[in-house]
mmCIF file of N, CA and C in Angstrom:
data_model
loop_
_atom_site.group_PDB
_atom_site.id
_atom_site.type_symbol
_atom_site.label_atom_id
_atom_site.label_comp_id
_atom_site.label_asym_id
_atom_site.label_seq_id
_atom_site.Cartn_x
_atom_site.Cartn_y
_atom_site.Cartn_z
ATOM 1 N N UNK A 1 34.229 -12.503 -11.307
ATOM 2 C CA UNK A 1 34.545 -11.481 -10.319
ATOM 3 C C UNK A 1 35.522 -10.479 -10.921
ATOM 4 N N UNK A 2 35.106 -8.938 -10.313
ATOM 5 C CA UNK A 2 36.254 -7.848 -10.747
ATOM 6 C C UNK A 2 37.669 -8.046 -9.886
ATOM 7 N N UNK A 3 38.605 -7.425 -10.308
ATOM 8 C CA UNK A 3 39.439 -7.174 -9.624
ATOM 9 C C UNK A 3 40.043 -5.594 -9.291
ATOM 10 N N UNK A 4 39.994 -5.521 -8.204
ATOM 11 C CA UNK A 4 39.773 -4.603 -7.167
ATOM 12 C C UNK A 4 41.587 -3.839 -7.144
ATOM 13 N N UNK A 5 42.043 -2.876 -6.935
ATOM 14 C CA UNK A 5 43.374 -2.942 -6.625
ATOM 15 C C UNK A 5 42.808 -1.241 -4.939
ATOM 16 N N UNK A 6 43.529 -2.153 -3.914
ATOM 17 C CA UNK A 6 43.322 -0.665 -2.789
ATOM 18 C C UNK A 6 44.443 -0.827 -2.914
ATOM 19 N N UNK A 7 44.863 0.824 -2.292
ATOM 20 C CA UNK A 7 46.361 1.049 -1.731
ATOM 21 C C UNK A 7 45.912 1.923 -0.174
ATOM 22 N N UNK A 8 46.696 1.280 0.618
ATOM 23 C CA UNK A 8 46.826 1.810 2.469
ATOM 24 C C UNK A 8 48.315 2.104 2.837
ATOM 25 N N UNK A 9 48.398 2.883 3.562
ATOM 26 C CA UNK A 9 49.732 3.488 4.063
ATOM 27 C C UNK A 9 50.331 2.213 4.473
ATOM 28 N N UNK A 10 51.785 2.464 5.165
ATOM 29 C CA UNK A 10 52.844 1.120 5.420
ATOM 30 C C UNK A 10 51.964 0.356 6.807
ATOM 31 N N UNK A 11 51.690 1.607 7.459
ATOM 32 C CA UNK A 11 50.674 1.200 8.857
ATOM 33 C C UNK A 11 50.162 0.430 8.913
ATOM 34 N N UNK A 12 49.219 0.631 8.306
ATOM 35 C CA UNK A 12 47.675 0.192 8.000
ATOM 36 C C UNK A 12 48.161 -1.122 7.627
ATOM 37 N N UNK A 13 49.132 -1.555 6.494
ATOM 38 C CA UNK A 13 49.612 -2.563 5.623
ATOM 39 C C UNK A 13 49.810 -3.497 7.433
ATOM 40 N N UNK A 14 50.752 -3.018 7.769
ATOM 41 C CA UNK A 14 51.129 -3.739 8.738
ATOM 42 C C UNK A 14 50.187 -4.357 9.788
ATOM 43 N N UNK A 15 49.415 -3.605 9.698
ATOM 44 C CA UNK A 15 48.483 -3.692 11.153
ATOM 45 C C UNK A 15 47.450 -5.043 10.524
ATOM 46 N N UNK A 16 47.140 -4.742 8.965
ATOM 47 C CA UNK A 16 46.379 -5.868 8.536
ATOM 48 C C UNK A 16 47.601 -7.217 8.003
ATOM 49 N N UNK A 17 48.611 -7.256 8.576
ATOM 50 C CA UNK A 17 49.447 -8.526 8.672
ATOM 51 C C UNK A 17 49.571 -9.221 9.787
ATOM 52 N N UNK A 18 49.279 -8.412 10.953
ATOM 53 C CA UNK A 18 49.476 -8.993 12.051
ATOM 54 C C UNK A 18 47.574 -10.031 12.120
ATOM 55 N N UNK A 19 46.938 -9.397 11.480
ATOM 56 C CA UNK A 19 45.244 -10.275 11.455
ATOM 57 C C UNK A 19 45.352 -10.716 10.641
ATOM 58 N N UNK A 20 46.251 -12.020 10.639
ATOM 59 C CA UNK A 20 46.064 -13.172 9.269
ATOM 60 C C UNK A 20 44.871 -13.873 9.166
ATOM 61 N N UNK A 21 43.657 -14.108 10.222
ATOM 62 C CA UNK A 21 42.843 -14.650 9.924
ATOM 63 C C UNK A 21 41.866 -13.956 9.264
ATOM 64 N N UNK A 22 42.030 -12.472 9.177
ATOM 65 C CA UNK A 22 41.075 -11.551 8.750
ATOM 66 C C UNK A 22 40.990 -12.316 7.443
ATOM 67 N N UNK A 23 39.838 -11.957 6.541
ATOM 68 C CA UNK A 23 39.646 -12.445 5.032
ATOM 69 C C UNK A 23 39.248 -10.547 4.439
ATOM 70 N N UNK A 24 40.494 -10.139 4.160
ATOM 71 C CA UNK A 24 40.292 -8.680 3.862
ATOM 72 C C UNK A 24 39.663 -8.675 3.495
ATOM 73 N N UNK A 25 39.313 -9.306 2.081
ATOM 74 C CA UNK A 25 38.748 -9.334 0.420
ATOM 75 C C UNK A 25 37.427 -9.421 0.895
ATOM 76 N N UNK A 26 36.987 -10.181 1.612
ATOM 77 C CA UNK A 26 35.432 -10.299 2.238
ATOM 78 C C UNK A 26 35.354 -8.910 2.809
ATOM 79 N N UNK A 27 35.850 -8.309 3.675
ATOM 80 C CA UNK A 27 35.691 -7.329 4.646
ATOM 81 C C UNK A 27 35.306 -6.139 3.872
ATOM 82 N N UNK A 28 36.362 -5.786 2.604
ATOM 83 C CA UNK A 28 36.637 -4.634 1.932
ATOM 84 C C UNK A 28 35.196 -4.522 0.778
ATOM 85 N N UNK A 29 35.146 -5.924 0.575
ATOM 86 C CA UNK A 29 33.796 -6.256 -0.525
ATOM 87 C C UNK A 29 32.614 -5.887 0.314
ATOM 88 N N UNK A 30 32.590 -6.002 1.470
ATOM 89 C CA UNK A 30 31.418 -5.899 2.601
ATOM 90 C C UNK A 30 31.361 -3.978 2.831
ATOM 91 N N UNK A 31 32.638 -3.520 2.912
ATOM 92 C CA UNK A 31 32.618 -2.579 3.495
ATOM 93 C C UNK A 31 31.770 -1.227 2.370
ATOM 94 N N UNK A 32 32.101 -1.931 1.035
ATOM 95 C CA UNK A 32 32.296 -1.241 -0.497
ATOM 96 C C UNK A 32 30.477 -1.150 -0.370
ATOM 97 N N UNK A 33 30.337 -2.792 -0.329
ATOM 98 C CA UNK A 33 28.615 -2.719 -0.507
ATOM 99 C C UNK A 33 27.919 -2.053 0.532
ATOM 100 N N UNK A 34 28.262 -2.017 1.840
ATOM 101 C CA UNK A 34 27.337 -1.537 2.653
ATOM 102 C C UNK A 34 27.727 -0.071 2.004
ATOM 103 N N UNK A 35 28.708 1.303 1.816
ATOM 104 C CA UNK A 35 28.664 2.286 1.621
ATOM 105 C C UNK A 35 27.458 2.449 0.090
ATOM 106 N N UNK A 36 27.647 1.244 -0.500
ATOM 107 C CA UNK A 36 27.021 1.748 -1.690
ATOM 108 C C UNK A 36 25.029 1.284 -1.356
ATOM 109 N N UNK A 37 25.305 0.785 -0.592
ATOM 110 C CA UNK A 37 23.729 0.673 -0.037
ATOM 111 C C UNK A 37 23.457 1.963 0.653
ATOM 112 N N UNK A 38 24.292 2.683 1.384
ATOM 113 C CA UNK A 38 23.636 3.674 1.897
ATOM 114 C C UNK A 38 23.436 4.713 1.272
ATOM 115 N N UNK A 39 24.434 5.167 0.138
ATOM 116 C CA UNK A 39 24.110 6.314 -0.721
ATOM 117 C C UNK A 39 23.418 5.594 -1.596
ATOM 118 N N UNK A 40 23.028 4.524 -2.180
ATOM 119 C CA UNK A 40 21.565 4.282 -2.969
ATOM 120 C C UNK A 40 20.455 4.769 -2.322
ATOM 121 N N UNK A 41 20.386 4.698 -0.852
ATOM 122 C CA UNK A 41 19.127 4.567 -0.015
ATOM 123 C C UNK A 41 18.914 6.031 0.350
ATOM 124 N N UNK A 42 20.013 6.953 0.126
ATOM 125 C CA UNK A 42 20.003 8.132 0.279
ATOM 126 C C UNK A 42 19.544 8.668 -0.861
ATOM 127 N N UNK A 43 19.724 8.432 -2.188
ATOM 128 C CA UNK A 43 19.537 8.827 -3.817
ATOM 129 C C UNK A 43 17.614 8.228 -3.761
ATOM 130 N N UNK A 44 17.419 7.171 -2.963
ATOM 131 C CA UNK A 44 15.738 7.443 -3.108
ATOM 132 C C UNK A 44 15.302 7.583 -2.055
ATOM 133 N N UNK A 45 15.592 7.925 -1.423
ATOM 134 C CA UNK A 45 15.080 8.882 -0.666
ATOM 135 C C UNK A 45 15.303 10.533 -1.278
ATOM 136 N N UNK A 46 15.807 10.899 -1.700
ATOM 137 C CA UNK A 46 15.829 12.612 -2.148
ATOM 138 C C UNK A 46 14.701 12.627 -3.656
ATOM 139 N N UNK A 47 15.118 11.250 -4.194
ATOM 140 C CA UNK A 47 14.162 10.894 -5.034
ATOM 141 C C UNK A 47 12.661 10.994 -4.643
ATOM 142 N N UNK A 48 12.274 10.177 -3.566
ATOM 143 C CA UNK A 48 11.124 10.475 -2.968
ATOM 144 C C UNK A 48 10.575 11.469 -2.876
ATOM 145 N N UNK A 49 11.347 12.519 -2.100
ATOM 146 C CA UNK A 49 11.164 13.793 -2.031
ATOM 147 C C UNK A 49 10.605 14.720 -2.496
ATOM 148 N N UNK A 50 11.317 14.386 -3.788
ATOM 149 C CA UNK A 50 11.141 15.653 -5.462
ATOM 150 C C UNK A 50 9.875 14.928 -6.164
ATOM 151 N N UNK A 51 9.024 13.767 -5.412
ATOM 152 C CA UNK A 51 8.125 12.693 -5.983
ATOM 153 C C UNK A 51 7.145 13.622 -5.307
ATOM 154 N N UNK A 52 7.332 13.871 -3.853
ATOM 155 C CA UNK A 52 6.575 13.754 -3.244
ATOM 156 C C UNK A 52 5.714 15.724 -3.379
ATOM 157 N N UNK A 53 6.820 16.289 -3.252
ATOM 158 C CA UNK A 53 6.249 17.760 -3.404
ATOM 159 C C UNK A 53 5.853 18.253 -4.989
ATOM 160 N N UNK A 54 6.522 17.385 -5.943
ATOM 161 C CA UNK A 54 5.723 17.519 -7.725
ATOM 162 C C UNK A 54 4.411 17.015 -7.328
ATOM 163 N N UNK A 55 3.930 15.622 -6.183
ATOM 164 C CA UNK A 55 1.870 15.577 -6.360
ATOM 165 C C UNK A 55 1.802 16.166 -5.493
ATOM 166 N N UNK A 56 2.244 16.872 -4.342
ATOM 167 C CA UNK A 56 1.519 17.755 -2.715
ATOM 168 C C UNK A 56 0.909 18.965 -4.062
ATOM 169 N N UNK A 57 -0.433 18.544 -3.205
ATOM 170 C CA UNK A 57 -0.941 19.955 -3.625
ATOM 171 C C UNK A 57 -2.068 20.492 -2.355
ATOM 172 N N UNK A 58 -2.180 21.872 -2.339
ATOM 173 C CA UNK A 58 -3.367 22.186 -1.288
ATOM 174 C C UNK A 58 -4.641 21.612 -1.234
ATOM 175 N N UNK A 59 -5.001 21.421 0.065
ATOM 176 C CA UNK A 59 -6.232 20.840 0.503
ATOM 177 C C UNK A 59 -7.171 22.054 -0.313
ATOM 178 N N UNK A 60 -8.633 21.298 -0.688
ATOM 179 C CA UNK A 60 -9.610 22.408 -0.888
ATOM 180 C C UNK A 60 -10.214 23.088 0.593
ATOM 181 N N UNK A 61 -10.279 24.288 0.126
ATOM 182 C CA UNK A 61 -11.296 25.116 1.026
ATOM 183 C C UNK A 61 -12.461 24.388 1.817
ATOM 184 N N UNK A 62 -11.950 24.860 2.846
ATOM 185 C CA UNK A 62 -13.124 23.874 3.643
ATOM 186 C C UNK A 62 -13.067 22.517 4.200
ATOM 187 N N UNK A 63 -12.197 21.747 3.602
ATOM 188 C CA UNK A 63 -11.715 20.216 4.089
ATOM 189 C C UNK A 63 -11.525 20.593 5.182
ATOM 190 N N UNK A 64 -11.965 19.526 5.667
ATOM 191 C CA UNK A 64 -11.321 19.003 7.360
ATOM 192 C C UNK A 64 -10.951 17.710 7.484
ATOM 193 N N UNK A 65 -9.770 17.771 7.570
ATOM 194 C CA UNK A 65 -8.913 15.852 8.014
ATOM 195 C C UNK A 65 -9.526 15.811 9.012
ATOM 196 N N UNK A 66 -9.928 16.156 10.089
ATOM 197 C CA UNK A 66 -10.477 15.822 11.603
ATOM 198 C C UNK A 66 -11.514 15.016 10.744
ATOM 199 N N UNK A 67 -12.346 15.950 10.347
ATOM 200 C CA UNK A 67 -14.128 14.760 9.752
ATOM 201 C C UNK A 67 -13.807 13.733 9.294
ATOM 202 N N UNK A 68 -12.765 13.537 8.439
ATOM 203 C CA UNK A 68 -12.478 12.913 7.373
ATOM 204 C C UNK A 68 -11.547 11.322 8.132
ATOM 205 N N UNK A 69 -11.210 11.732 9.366
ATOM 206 C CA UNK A 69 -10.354 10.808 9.559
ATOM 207 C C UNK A 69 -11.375 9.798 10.448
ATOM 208 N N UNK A 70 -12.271 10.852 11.012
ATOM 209 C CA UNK A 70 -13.512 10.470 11.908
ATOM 210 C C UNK A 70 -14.605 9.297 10.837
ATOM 211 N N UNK A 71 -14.766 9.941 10.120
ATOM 212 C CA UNK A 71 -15.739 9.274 9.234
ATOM 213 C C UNK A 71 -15.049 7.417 8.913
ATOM 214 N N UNK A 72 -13.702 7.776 8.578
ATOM 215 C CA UNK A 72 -13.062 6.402 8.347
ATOM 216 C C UNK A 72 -13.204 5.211 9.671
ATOM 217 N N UNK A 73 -13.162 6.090 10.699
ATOM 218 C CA UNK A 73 -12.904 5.466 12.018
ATOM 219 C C UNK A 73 -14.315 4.677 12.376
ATOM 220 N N UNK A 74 -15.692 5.565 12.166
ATOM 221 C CA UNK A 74 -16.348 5.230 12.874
ATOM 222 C C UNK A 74 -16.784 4.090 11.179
ATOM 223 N N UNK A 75 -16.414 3.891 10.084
ATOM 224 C CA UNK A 75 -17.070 3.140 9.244
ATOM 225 C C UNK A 75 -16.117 1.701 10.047
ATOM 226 N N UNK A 76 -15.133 2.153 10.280
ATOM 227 C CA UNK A 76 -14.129 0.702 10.811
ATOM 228 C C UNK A 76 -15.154 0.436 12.170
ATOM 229 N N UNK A 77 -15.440 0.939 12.907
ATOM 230 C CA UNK A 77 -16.313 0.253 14.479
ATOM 231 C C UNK A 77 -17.293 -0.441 13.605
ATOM 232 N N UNK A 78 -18.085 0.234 12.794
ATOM 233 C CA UNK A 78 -19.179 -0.384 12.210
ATOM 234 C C UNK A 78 -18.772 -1.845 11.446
ATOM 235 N N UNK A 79 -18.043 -2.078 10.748
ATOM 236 C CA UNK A 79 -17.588 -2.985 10.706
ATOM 237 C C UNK A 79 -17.364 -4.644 11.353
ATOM 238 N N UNK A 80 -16.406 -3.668 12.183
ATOM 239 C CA UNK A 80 -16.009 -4.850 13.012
ATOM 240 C C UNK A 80 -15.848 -4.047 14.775
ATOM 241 N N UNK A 81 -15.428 -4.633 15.461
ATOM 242 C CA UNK A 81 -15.473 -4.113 16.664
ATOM 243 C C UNK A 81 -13.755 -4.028 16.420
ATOM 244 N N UNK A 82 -13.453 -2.871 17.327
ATOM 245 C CA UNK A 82 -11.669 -2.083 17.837
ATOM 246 C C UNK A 82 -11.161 -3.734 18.245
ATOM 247 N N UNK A 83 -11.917 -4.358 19.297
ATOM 248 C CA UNK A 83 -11.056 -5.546 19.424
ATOM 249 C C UNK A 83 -10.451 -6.226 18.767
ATOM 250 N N UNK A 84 -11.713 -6.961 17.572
ATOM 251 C CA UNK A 84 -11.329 -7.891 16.611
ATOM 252 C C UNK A 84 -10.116 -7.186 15.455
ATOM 253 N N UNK A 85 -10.773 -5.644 15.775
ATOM 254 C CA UNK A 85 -9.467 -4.639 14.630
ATOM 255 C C UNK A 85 -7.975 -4.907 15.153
ATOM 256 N N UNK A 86 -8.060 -5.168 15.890
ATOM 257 C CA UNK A 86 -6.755 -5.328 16.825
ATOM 258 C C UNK A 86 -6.220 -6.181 17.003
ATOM 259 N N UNK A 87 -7.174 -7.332 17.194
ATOM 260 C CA UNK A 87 -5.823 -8.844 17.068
ATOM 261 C C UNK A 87 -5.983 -8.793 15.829
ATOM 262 N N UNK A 88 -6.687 -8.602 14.940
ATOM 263 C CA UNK A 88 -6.638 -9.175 13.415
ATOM 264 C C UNK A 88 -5.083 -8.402 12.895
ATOM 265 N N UNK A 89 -4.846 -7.278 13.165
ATOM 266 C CA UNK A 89 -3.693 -6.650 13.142
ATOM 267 C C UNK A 89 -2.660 -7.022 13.775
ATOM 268 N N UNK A 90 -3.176 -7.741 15.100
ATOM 269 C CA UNK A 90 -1.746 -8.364 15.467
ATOM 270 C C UNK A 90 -1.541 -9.606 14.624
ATOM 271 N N UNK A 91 -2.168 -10.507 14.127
ATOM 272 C CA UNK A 91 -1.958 -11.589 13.664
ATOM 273 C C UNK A 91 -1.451 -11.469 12.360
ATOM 274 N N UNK A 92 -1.432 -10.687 11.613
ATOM 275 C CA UNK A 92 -1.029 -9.986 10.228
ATOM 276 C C UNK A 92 0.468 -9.508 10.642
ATOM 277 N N UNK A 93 0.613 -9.181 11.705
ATOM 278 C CA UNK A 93 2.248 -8.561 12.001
ATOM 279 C C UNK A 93 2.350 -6.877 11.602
ATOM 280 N N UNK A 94 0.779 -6.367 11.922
ATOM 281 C CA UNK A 94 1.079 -5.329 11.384
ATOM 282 C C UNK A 94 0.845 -4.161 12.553
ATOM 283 N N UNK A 95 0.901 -2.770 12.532
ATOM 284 C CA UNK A 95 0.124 -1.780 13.324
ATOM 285 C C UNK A 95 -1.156 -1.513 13.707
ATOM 286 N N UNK A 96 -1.890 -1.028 14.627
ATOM 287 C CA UNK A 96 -3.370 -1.005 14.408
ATOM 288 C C UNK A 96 -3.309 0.259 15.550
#
């Protein structure tokens, strides 16, 4: 393990003497990681981003997502029936 050095005003000092059961060292180690989880999660996410608009490129002339989403839909009925699409999705734990 590292060793850590904080410094807090006399206040603060005091206020965390009167909570002797507190376990700072846990708290401060907790507090350190959750901030550094959120600006990781923020760094890919912006990452994502700059991922995502370098492959966006324009649809060709003429595409239609409507057909396109239609065509997928009705190959899924053919398939299987919306019902069975549906618990099978619930049983997976997923969306449908």
């Amino acid at each position: 393990m590292a060793i850590v050095t904080v410094r807090v005003d006399e206040e603060t000092r005091r206020r965390m003497k009167r909570k002797r059961g507190t376990n700072w060292n846990a708290t401060l180690g907790e507090a350190i990681a959750a901030k550094l989880k959120v600006e990781e999660e923020g760094m890919n996410l912006a990452r994502g981003v700059v991922l995502n608009e370098a492959l966006r490129r324009k649809a060709k002339k003429g595409w239609n997502s409507v057909e396109v989403i239609r065509y997928w839909r009705e190959a899924l009925r053919k398939t299987c029936s919306l019902r069975q699409y549906c618990a099978e999705a619930v049983r997976q734990g997923g969306a449908f």
